[in-house]
PDB file of C-alpha atoms in Angstrom:
ATOM      1  CA  MET A   1     135.114 138.871  44.811  1.00  0.00           C
ATOM      2  CA  SER A   2     135.361 141.685  42.263  1.00  0.00           C
ATOM      3  CA  GLY A   3     133.844 141.394  38.798  1.00  0.00           C
ATOM      4  CA  ALA A   4     137.274 141.262  37.163  1.00  0.00           C
ATOM      5  CA  ARG A   5     138.465 138.549  39.528  1.00  0.00           C
ATOM      6  CA  GLU A   6     135.264 136.562  38.981  1.00  0.00           C
ATOM      7  CA  ARG A   7     135.757 136.706  35.224  1.00  0.00           C
ATOM      8  CA  LEU A   8     139.387 135.631  35.611  1.00  0.00           C
ATOM      9  CA  THR A   9     138.357 132.697  37.823  1.00  0.00           C
ATOM     10  CA  ASP A  10     135.753 131.591  35.314  1.00  0.00           C
ATOM     11  CA  THR A  11     138.261 131.876  32.468  1.00  0.00           C
ATOM     12  CA  LEU A  12     140.862 129.794  34.303  1.00  0.00           C
ATOM     13  CA  TYR A  13     138.379 127.022  35.066  1.00  0.00           C
ATOM     14  CA  GLY A  14     137.206 127.127  31.467  1.00  0.00           C
ATOM     15  CA  LEU A  15     140.782 126.698  30.269  1.00  0.00           C
ATOM     16  CA  GLY A  16     141.225 123.775  32.642  1.00  0.00           C
ATOM     17  CA  TRP A  17     138.216 121.919  31.274  1.00  0.00           C
ATOM     18  CA  ALA A  18     139.144 122.762  27.686  1.00  0.00           C
ATOM     19  CA  THR A  19     142.847 121.886  27.786  1.00  0.00           C
ATOM     20  CA  VAL A  20     143.621 119.437  30.587  1.00  0.00           C
ATOM     21  CA  LYS A  21     141.175 116.821  29.288  1.00  0.00           C
ATOM     22  CA  LYS A  22     143.151 116.701  26.040  1.00  0.00           C
ATOM     23  CA  LEU A  23     146.440 115.866  27.746  1.00  0.00           C
ATOM     24  CA  PRO A  24     147.740 112.295  27.970  1.00  0.00           C
ATOM     25  CA  GLU A  25     147.050 110.993  31.464  1.00  0.00           C
ATOM     26  CA  PRO A  26     150.732 110.787  32.581  1.00  0.00           C
ATOM     27  CA  VAL A  27     151.234 114.387  31.460  1.00  0.00           C
ATOM     28  CA  ALA A  28     148.134 115.543  33.361  1.00  0.00           C
ATOM     29  CA  VAL A  29     149.283 113.697  36.492  1.00  0.00           C
ATOM     30  CA  ALA A  30     152.742 115.286  36.331  1.00  0.00           C
ATOM     31  CA  LEU A  31     151.262 118.723  35.687  1.00  0.00           C
ATOM     32  CA  GLY A  32     148.926 118.414  38.653  1.00  0.00           C
ATOM     33  CA  ARG A  33     151.760 117.435  40.959  1.00  0.00           C
ATOM     34  CA  ARG A  34     153.898 120.328  39.725  1.00  0.00           C
ATOM     35  CA  ILE A  35     151.109 122.840  40.308  1.00  0.00           C
ATOM     36  CA  ALA A  36     150.394 121.401  43.759  1.00  0.00           C
ATOM     37  CA  ASP A  37     154.037 121.671  44.819  1.00  0.00           C
ATOM     38  CA  THR A  38     154.265 125.240  43.543  1.00  0.00           C
ATOM     39  CA  VAL A  39     151.140 126.301  45.443  1.00  0.00           C
ATOM     40  CA  TRP A  40     152.321 124.494  48.565  1.00  0.00           C
ATOM     41  CA  LYS A  41     155.705 126.229  48.528  1.00  0.00           C
ATOM     42  CA  ARG A  42     154.032 129.650  48.383  1.00  0.00           C
ATOM     43  CA  ARG A  43     152.352 128.965  51.742  1.00  0.00           C
ATOM     44  CA  GLY A  44     149.225 130.926  50.879  1.00  0.00           C
ATOM     45  CA  ALA A  45     146.083 131.195  53.000  1.00  0.00           C
ATOM     46  CA  SER A  46     144.539 127.968  51.655  1.00  0.00           C
ATOM     47  CA  VAL A  47     147.660 125.926  52.390  1.00  0.00           C
ATOM     48  CA  LEU A  48     147.950 127.382  55.883  1.00  0.00           C
ATOM     49  CA  ARG A  49     144.284 126.663  56.560  1.00  0.00           C
ATOM     50  CA  LEU A  50     144.691 123.082  55.335  1.00  0.00           C
ATOM     51  CA  GLU A  51     147.678 122.658  57.627  1.00  0.00           C
ATOM     52  CA  SER A  52     145.751 124.118  60.557  1.00  0.00           C
ATOM     53  CA  ASN A  53     142.883 121.705  59.945  1.00  0.00           C
ATOM     54  CA  LEU A  54     145.270 118.775  59.650  1.00  0.00           C
ATOM     55  CA  ALA A  55     146.824 119.750  62.985  1.00  0.00           C
ATOM     56  CA  ARG A  56     143.472 118.905  64.602  1.00  0.00           C
ATOM     57  CA  VAL A  57     143.240 115.597  62.733  1.00  0.00           C
ATOM     58  CA  VAL A  58     146.802 114.565  63.654  1.00  0.00           C
ATOM     59  CA  PRO A  59     147.358 116.373  66.974  1.00  0.00           C
ATOM     60  CA  ASP A  60     150.669 114.667  67.740  1.00  0.00           C
ATOM     61  CA  ALA A  61     152.246 115.725  64.422  1.00  0.00           C
ATOM     62  CA  GLY A  62     155.182 118.101  64.651  1.00  0.00           C
ATOM     63  CA  PRO A  63     155.902 120.902  62.154  1.00  0.00           C
ATOM     64  CA  GLU A  64     157.789 118.634  59.747  1.00  0.00           C
ATOM     65  CA  ARG A  65     155.040 116.013  59.728  1.00  0.00           C
ATOM     66  CA  LEU A  66     152.360 118.671  59.217  1.00  0.00           C
ATOM     67  CA  ALA A  67     154.336 120.118  56.323  1.00  0.00           C
ATOM     68  CA  GLU A  68     154.565 116.650  54.751  1.00  0.00           C
ATOM     69  CA  LEU A  69     150.833 116.125  55.207  1.00  0.00           C
ATOM     70  CA  SER A  70     149.893 119.496  53.752  1.00  0.00           C
ATOM     71  CA  ARG A  71     152.134 118.900  50.747  1.00  0.00           C
ATOM     72  CA  ALA A  72     150.556 115.487  50.200  1.00  0.00           C
ATOM     73  CA  GLY A  73     147.175 117.114  50.754  1.00  0.00           C
ATOM     74  CA  MET A  74     147.746 119.667  48.009  1.00  0.00           C
ATOM     75  CA  ARG A  75     148.872 116.896  45.657  1.00  0.00           C
ATOM     76  CA  SER A  76     145.704 114.964  46.455  1.00  0.00           C
ATOM     77  CA  TYR A  77     143.596 118.081  45.943  1.00  0.00           C
ATOM     78  CA  MET A  78     145.195 118.769  42.585  1.00  0.00           C
ATOM     79  CA  ARG A  79     144.699 115.127  41.598  1.00  0.00           C
ATOM     80  CA  TYR A  80     141.007 115.736  42.228  1.00  0.00           C
ATOM     81  CA  TRP A  81     141.044 118.719  39.862  1.00  0.00           C
ATOM     82  CA  MET A  82     143.053 116.983  37.138  1.00  0.00           C
ATOM     83  CA  GLU A  83     140.703 113.997  37.250  1.00  0.00           C
ATOM     84  CA  SER A  84     137.653 116.245  37.253  1.00  0.00           C
ATOM     85  CA  PHE A  85     138.867 118.256  34.270  1.00  0.00           C
ATOM     86  CA  ARG A  86     139.494 114.994  32.397  1.00  0.00           C
ATOM     87  CA  LEU A  87     136.382 113.056  33.449  1.00  0.00           C
ATOM     88  CA  PRO A  88     134.221 114.206  30.509  1.00  0.00           C
ATOM     89  CA  ALA A  89     136.824 112.698  28.168  1.00  0.00           C
ATOM     90  CA  TRP A  90     137.155 109.395  30.029  1.00  0.00           C
ATOM     91  CA  SER A  91     135.659 106.329  28.393  1.00  0.00           C
ATOM     92  CA  PRO A  92     132.928 104.420  30.252  1.00  0.00           C
ATOM     93  CA  GLU A  93     135.438 101.615  30.774  1.00  0.00           C
ATOM     94  CA  ARG A  94     137.956 104.007  32.344  1.00  0.00           C
ATOM     95  CA  ILE A  95     135.297 105.288  34.728  1.00  0.00           C
ATOM     96  CA  ARG A  96     134.073 101.801  35.610  1.00  0.00           C
ATOM     97  CA  ASN A  97     137.633 100.718  36.422  1.00  0.00           C
ATOM     98  CA  GLY A  98     138.501 103.945  38.217  1.00  0.00           C
ATOM     99  CA  ILE A  99     137.114 103.002  41.634  1.00  0.00           C
ATOM    100  CA  GLU A 100     136.837 100.001  43.918  1.00  0.00           C
ATOM    101  CA  VAL A 101     134.180 100.368  46.620  1.00  0.00           C
ATOM    102  CA  GLN A 102     133.828  98.110  49.638  1.00  0.00           C
ATOM    103  CA  ASP A 103     130.306  97.079  50.696  1.00  0.00           C
ATOM    104  CA  ILE A 104     128.572  98.803  47.776  1.00  0.00           C
ATOM    105  CA  ASP A 105     125.830  96.176  48.183  1.00  0.00           C
ATOM    106  CA  ARG A 106     124.521  98.274  51.079  1.00  0.00           C
ATOM    107  CA  VAL A 107     123.473 100.776  48.421  1.00  0.00           C
ATOM    108  CA  THR A 108     122.421  98.493  45.597  1.00  0.00           C
ATOM    109  CA  ASP A 109     120.527  95.950  47.718  1.00  0.00           C
ATOM    110  CA  THR A 110     118.516  98.696  49.396  1.00  0.00           C
ATOM    111  CA  LEU A 111     117.649 100.395  46.112  1.00  0.00           C
ATOM    112  CA  ALA A 112     116.544  97.028  44.735  1.00  0.00           C
ATOM    113  CA  THR A 113     113.863  96.859  47.438  1.00  0.00           C
ATOM    114  CA  GLY A 114     112.414 100.200  46.311  1.00  0.00           C
ATOM    115  CA  ARG A 115     113.659 102.098  49.359  1.00  0.00           C
ATOM    116  CA  GLY A 116     115.461 105.397  48.829  1.00  0.00           C
ATOM    117  CA  VAL A 117     119.100 105.824  49.838  1.00  0.00           C
ATOM    118  CA  ILE A 118     120.964 108.906  51.069  1.00  0.00           C
ATOM    119  CA  VAL A 119     124.730 108.755  50.627  1.00  0.00           C
ATOM    120  CA  ALA A 120     126.596 111.302  52.767  1.00  0.00           C
ATOM    121  CA  LEU A 121     130.269 111.982  52.023  1.00  0.00           C
ATOM    122  CA  PRO A 122     133.039 114.198  53.392  1.00  0.00           C
ATOM    123  CA  HIS A 123     135.431 116.152  51.144  1.00  0.00           C
ATOM    124  CA  LEU A 124     137.680 113.111  50.703  1.00  0.00           C
ATOM    125  CA  ALA A 125     139.385 112.294  47.381  1.00  0.00           C
ATOM    126  CA  ASN A 126     137.128 112.719  44.312  1.00  0.00           C
ATOM    127  CA  TRP A 127     133.380 112.656  44.917  1.00  0.00           C
ATOM    128  CA  ASP A 128     132.721 113.655  41.283  1.00  0.00           C
ATOM    129  CA  LEU A 129     134.498 110.533  40.050  1.00  0.00           C
ATOM    130  CA  ALA A 130     132.459 108.504  42.528  1.00  0.00           C
ATOM    131  CA  GLY A 131     129.303 110.038  41.088  1.00  0.00           C
ATOM    132  CA  ALA A 132     130.343 109.238  37.531  1.00  0.00           C
ATOM    133  CA  TRP A 133     131.084 105.661  38.644  1.00  0.00           C
ATOM    134  CA  VAL A 134     127.604 105.328  40.145  1.00  0.00           C
ATOM    135  CA  THR A 135     125.885 106.443  36.939  1.00  0.00           C
ATOM    136  CA  THR A 136     128.241 104.458  34.675  1.00  0.00           C
ATOM    137  CA  LYS A 137     129.124 101.273  36.557  1.00  0.00           C
ATOM    138  CA  LEU A 138     125.971 100.865  38.624  1.00  0.00           C
ATOM    139  CA  GLU A 139     123.782 102.582  36.018  1.00  0.00           C
ATOM    140  CA  VAL A 140     121.904 104.338  38.837  1.00  0.00           C
ATOM    141  CA  PRO A 141     120.856 107.985  38.399  1.00  0.00           C
ATOM    142  CA  PHE A 142     121.016 110.214  41.444  1.00  0.00           C
ATOM    143  CA  THR A 143     120.342 113.721  42.669  1.00  0.00           C
ATOM    144  CA  THR A 144     122.790 116.023  44.403  1.00  0.00           C
ATOM    145  CA  VAL A 145     123.125 119.639  45.516  1.00  0.00           C
ATOM    146  CA  ALA A 146     125.736 122.151  44.379  1.00  0.00           C
ATOM    147  CA  GLU A 147     126.934 125.243  46.209  1.00  0.00           C
ATOM    148  CA  ARG A 148     126.138 128.502  44.451  1.00  0.00           C
ATOM    149  CA  LEU A 149     129.463 129.803  43.149  1.00  0.00           C
ATOM    150  CA  LYS A 150     130.476 133.223  41.911  1.00  0.00           C
ATOM    151  CA  PRO A 151     130.518 134.197  39.149  1.00  0.00           C
ATOM    152  CA  GLU A 152     127.236 132.645  38.047  1.00  0.00           C
ATOM    153  CA  THR A 153     128.918 131.446  34.864  1.00  0.00           C
ATOM    154  CA  LEU A 154     131.293 129.320  36.953  1.00  0.00           C
ATOM    155  CA  TYR A 155     128.364 127.766  38.792  1.00  0.00           C
ATOM    156  CA  ASP A 156     126.752 127.049  35.425  1.00  0.00           C
ATOM    157  CA  ARG A 157     129.964 125.319  34.291  1.00  0.00           C
ATOM    158  CA  PHE A 158     129.910 123.041  37.341  1.00  0.00           C
ATOM    159  CA  VAL A 159     126.246 122.199  36.892  1.00  0.00           C
ATOM    160  CA  ALA A 160     126.705 121.427  33.186  1.00  0.00           C
ATOM    161  CA  TYR A 161     129.794 119.331  33.975  1.00  0.00           C
ATOM    162  CA  ARG A 162     128.021 117.257  36.635  1.00  0.00           C
ATOM    163  CA  GLU A 163     124.862 116.891  34.590  1.00  0.00           C
ATOM    164  CA  GLY A 164     127.075 115.665  31.748  1.00  0.00           C
ATOM    165  CA  LEU A 165     128.225 112.894  34.100  1.00  0.00           C
ATOM    166  CA  GLY A 166     124.627 111.809  34.649  1.00  0.00           C
ATOM    167  CA  MET A 167     123.764 113.654  37.860  1.00  0.00           C
ATOM    168  CA  GLU A 168     120.677 115.739  38.613  1.00  0.00           C
ATOM    169  CA  VAL A 169     122.026 118.910  40.246  1.00  0.00           C
ATOM    170  CA  LEU A 170     119.989 121.248  42.445  1.00  0.00           C
ATOM    171  CA  PRO A 171     121.187 124.633  43.734  1.00  0.00           C
ATOM    172  CA  HIS A 172     122.048 124.693  47.434  1.00  0.00           C
ATOM    173  CA  GLN A 173     120.200 127.943  48.024  1.00  0.00           C
ATOM    174  CA  GLY A 174     116.451 127.924  47.768  1.00  0.00           C
ATOM    175  CA  GLY A 175     113.836 126.032  49.756  1.00  0.00           C
ATOM    176  CA  SER A 176     112.765 123.861  46.851  1.00  0.00           C
ATOM    177  CA  ALA A 177     115.908 121.689  46.973  1.00  0.00           C
ATOM    178  CA  PHE A 178     114.880 119.831  50.143  1.00  0.00           C
ATOM    179  CA  GLY A 179     111.418 119.104  48.762  1.00  0.00           C
ATOM    180  CA  THR A 180     112.829 117.790  45.498  1.00  0.00           C
ATOM    181  CA  LEU A 181     115.296 115.558  47.335  1.00  0.00           C
ATOM    182  CA  ALA A 182     112.487 114.199  49.508  1.00  0.00           C
ATOM    183  CA  ARG A 183     110.387 113.385  46.436  1.00  0.00           C
ATOM    184  CA  ARG A 184     113.285 111.542  44.800  1.00  0.00           C
ATOM    185  CA  LEU A 185     113.818 109.482  47.955  1.00  0.00           C
ATOM    186  CA  ARG A 186     110.144 108.626  48.430  1.00  0.00           C
ATOM    187  CA  ALA A 187     110.180 107.338  44.847  1.00  0.00           C
ATOM    188  CA  GLY A 188     113.019 104.973  45.772  1.00  0.00           C
ATOM    189  CA  GLY A 189     115.820 107.080  44.319  1.00  0.00           C
ATOM    190  CA  LEU A 190     119.398 107.837  45.308  1.00  0.00           C
ATOM    191  CA  VAL A 191     120.554 111.152  46.775  1.00  0.00           C
ATOM    192  CA  CYS A 192     124.258 111.931  47.281  1.00  0.00           C
ATOM    193  CA  LEU A 193     125.332 114.846  49.509  1.00  0.00           C
ATOM    194  CA  VAL A 194     128.736 116.163  50.578  1.00  0.00           C
ATOM    195  CA  ALA A 195     128.046 116.653  54.272  1.00  0.00           C
ATOM    196  CA  ASP A 196     131.102 117.568  56.338  1.00  0.00           C
ATOM    197  CA  ARG A 197     130.840 121.365  56.041  1.00  0.00           C
ATOM    198  CA  ASP A 198     127.785 123.445  56.805  1.00  0.00           C
ATOM    199  CA  LEU A 199     127.038 126.148  54.243  1.00  0.00           C
ATOM    200  CA  SER A 200     123.972 127.607  55.938  1.00  0.00           C
ATOM    201  CA  ALA A 201     125.418 128.750  59.306  1.00  0.00           C
ATOM    202  CA  SER A 202     122.454 126.950  60.898  1.00  0.00           C
ATOM    203  CA  GLY A 203     123.714 123.390  60.843  1.00  0.00           C
ATOM    204  CA  THR A 204     123.969 120.822  63.591  1.00  0.00           C
ATOM    205  CA  GLU A 205     126.795 121.037  66.099  1.00  0.00           C
ATOM    206  CA  VAL A 206     128.960 117.914  66.412  1.00  0.00           C
ATOM    207  CA  LYS A 207     132.113 116.899  68.189  1.00  0.00           C
ATOM    208  CA  PHE A 208     134.757 116.409  65.539  1.00  0.00           C
ATOM    209  CA  PHE A 209     138.330 115.512  66.438  1.00  0.00           C
ATOM    210  CA  GLY A 210     137.721 116.753  69.964  1.00  0.00           C
ATOM    211  CA  ASP A 211     136.246 120.161  69.172  1.00  0.00           C
ATOM    212  CA  THR A 212     132.901 121.528  68.062  1.00  0.00           C
ATOM    213  CA  ALA A 213     132.100 121.904  64.371  1.00  0.00           C
ATOM    214  CA  ARG A 214     128.854 122.449  62.502  1.00  0.00           C
ATOM    215  CA  MET A 215     127.651 120.004  59.851  1.00  0.00           C
ATOM    216  CA  PRO A 216     124.487 120.006  57.739  1.00  0.00           C
ATOM    217  CA  GLY A 217     121.478 118.321  59.283  1.00  0.00           C
ATOM    218  CA  GLY A 218     119.854 117.758  55.887  1.00  0.00           C
ATOM    219  CA  PRO A 219     120.850 114.088  55.456  1.00  0.00           C
ATOM    220  CA  ALA A 220     119.422 113.174  58.869  1.00  0.00           C
ATOM    221  CA  LEU A 221     116.235 115.174  58.301  1.00  0.00           C
ATOM    222  CA  LEU A 222     115.689 113.574  54.900  1.00  0.00           C
ATOM    223  CA  ALA A 223     116.080 110.106  56.398  1.00  0.00           C
ATOM    224  CA  GLN A 224     113.548 110.915  59.114  1.00  0.00           C
ATOM    225  CA  GLN A 225     110.973 112.402  56.763  1.00  0.00           C
ATOM    226  CA  THR A 226     111.214 109.890  53.913  1.00  0.00           C
ATOM    227  CA  GLY A 227     112.254 106.595  55.505  1.00  0.00           C
ATOM    228  CA  ALA A 228     115.317 106.462  53.249  1.00  0.00           C
ATOM    229  CA  LEU A 229     118.433 104.640  54.415  1.00  0.00           C
ATOM    230  CA  LEU A 230     121.290 106.969  55.434  1.00  0.00           C
ATOM    231  CA  LEU A 231     124.756 105.650  54.545  1.00  0.00           C
ATOM    232  CA  PRO A 232     128.116 107.341  55.194  1.00  0.00           C
ATOM    233  CA  VAL A 233     130.554 106.804  52.322  1.00  0.00           C
ATOM    234  CA  THR A 234     134.246 107.673  52.364  1.00  0.00           C
ATOM    235  CA  LEU A 235     136.845 107.770  49.600  1.00  0.00           C
ATOM    236  CA  TRP A 236     140.627 107.805  49.470  1.00  0.00           C
ATOM    237  CA  TYR A 237     143.590 107.501  47.135  1.00  0.00           C
ATOM    238  CA  ASP A 238     146.503 105.099  47.252  1.00  0.00           C
ATOM    239  CA  ASP A 239     149.547 104.911  44.995  1.00  0.00           C
ATOM    240  CA  SER A 240     147.564 103.428  42.113  1.00  0.00           C
ATOM    241  CA  PRO A 241     145.360 105.196  39.532  1.00  0.00           C
ATOM    242  CA  VAL A 242     142.329 103.544  41.166  1.00  0.00           C
ATOM    243  CA  MET A 243     140.429 105.428  43.876  1.00  0.00           C
ATOM    244  CA  ARG A 244     139.163 103.434  46.843  1.00  0.00           C
ATOM    245  CA  GLY A 245     135.899 103.757  48.703  1.00  0.00           C
ATOM    246  CA  ARG A 246     133.880 102.274  51.521  1.00  0.00           C
ATOM    247  CA  VAL A 247     130.182 102.266  52.321  1.00  0.00           C
ATOM    248  CA  HIS A 248     129.880 102.367  56.114  1.00  0.00           C
ATOM    249  CA  PRO A 249     127.071 100.767  58.150  1.00  0.00           C
ATOM    250  CA  PRO A 250     123.801 102.708  58.045  1.00  0.00           C
ATOM    251  CA  VAL A 251     122.937 105.509  60.428  1.00  0.00           C
ATOM    252  CA  ASP A 252     119.588 104.540  61.888  1.00  0.00           C
ATOM    253  CA  VAL A 253     116.885 106.953  62.994  1.00  0.00           C
ATOM    254  CA  PRO A 254     116.632 106.868  66.823  1.00  0.00           C
ATOM    255  CA  GLU A 255     113.386 105.423  68.114  1.00  0.00           C
ATOM    256  CA  THR A 256     112.824 108.225  70.618  1.00  0.00           C
ATOM    257  CA  GLY A 257     113.458 111.940  70.870  1.00  0.00           C
ATOM    258  CA  THR A 258     112.375 115.116  69.137  1.00  0.00           C
ATOM    259  CA  ARG A 259     113.216 115.760  65.518  1.00  0.00           C
ATOM    260  CA  ALA A 260     116.084 118.036  66.587  1.00  0.00           C
ATOM    261  CA  GLU A 261     117.400 115.432  69.032  1.00  0.00           C
ATOM    262  CA  LYS A 262     117.269 112.699  66.410  1.00  0.00           C
ATOM    263  CA  THR A 263     119.013 114.947  63.901  1.00  0.00           C
ATOM    264  CA  SER A 264     121.765 115.691  66.422  1.00  0.00           C
ATOM    265  CA  VAL A 265     122.375 111.992  67.145  1.00  0.00           C
ATOM    266  CA  MET A 266     122.390 111.034  63.470  1.00  0.00           C
ATOM    267  CA  THR A 267     124.640 113.894  62.370  1.00  0.00           C
ATOM    268  CA  GLN A 268     127.092 113.012  65.133  1.00  0.00           C
ATOM    269  CA  ALA A 269     127.129 109.429  63.833  1.00  0.00           C
ATOM    270  CA  LEU A 270     127.982 110.743  60.362  1.00  0.00           C
ATOM    271  CA  ALA A 271     130.743 112.919  61.835  1.00  0.00           C
ATOM    272  CA  ASP A 272     132.185 109.912  63.664  1.00  0.00           C
ATOM    273  CA  ALA A 273     132.270 107.832  60.457  1.00  0.00           C
ATOM    274  CA  PHE A 274     133.880 110.716  58.583  1.00  0.00           C
ATOM    275  CA  ALA A 275     136.463 111.211  61.351  1.00  0.00           C
ATOM    276  CA  THR A 276     137.482 107.553  61.258  1.00  0.00           C
ATOM    277  CA  ALA A 277     138.202 107.718  57.520  1.00  0.00           C
ATOM    278  CA  ILE A 278     139.852 111.156  57.644  1.00  0.00           C
ATOM    279  CA  ALA A 279     142.174 109.983  60.418  1.00  0.00           C
ATOM    280  CA  GLU A 280     143.188 107.030  58.216  1.00  0.00           C
ATOM    281  CA  HIS A 281     143.706 109.190  55.108  1.00  0.00           C
ATOM    282  CA  PRO A 282     144.285 112.781  56.320  1.00  0.00           C
ATOM    283  CA  GLN A 283     146.133 113.812  53.152  1.00  0.00           C
ATOM    284  CA  ASP A 284     143.007 113.138  51.068  1.00  0.00           C
ATOM    285  CA  TRP A 285     140.723 115.445  53.081  1.00  0.00           C
ATOM    286  CA  HIS A 286     140.329 118.535  50.932  1.00  0.00           C
ATOM    287  CA  MET A 287     139.244 120.956  53.631  1.00  0.00           C
ATOM    288  CA  LEU A 288     140.875 124.257  52.773  1.00  0.00           C
ATOM    289  CA  GLN A 289     138.265 126.334  54.613  1.00  0.00           C
ATOM    290  CA  ARG A 290     137.506 127.077  58.246  1.00  0.00           C
ATOM    291  CA  LEU A 291     135.386 124.340  59.811  1.00  0.00           C
ATOM    292  CA  TRP A 292     135.555 124.339  63.615  1.00  0.00           C
ATOM    293  CA  LEU A 293     133.560 126.960  65.478  1.00  0.00           C
ATOM    294  CA  ASP A 294     136.683 128.203  67.265  1.00  0.00           C
ATOM    295  CA  ASP A 295     138.203 129.038  63.881  1.00  0.00           C
ATOM    296  CA  LEU A 296     135.208 130.817  62.396  1.00  0.00           C
ATOM    297  CA  GLU A 297     135.106 134.584  62.142  1.00  0.00           C
ATOM    298  CA  PRO A 298     132.984 136.062  64.934  1.00  0.00           C
ATOM    299  CA  ARG A 299     129.637 137.215  63.612  1.00  0.00           C
ATOM    300  CA  GLN A 300     128.751 140.849  63.876  1.00  0.00           C
ATOM    301  CA  GLU A 301     125.601 141.523  65.865  1.00  0.00           C
ATOM    302  CA  THR A 302     122.828 143.399  64.094  1.00  0.00           C
ATOM    303  CA  SER A 303     120.545 145.799  65.895  1.00  0.00           C
TER     304      SER A 303
END
């Protein structure tokens, strides 16, 4: 990304946070839907990639059904952005009433015993709203990791935004993140990680909707090293202003096997939980990037 384009991107996000949060909620909702439909009609690379990914999730869908899903997917994605831009202006009551989560006691009961908890989520619905709900409704602080974005000023905006919602945010790059996460978990804390897309190119291979993808092994490794409970969590939207969520049964550490073998089994279990929820709510999976190995650009060999 060129310097000029980076500055433009940062400016646009800055305008979003500065202006959208001031709009009445019905106006923001309508604006988000209008933007989503406009982007969808242009059939750009992100929309086409979303549609290609959805074709794997719903393999029996014809062109018309895929088009409907991708349009709904862009509307869901833009709902995420409109909510995120407005979250800093939401009252605590609005945040507390913004989500209903099934089986949240799997998180709270475990934390009450002093044992750390790792929550692993896919890119479904609005994970930032879920984080704000955890710090506001449950009054539980937690630590997460953010991808390094360009320009650096945009990354700083995201970190400041999430820290303003009560999260501790660590940069994805850098070896210190894993150690910090492990310390938080050993102290009985909560760690939340978006875990359906590997950013390191050295993740764990899983079978996902019938083909091979790579997902981060960090959640499984943290559970093995710290004794923390690993819980898949999925989110989705319905026709109401309230987001829905579910805490799935825990992913246990296998009793036998090498560390790599245990990580593979546990990451596959996460992928299976994610796949179940994505299949139920495909329009809320905001995966606008390449994910499956067959879709990734071939790497150039270095001498």
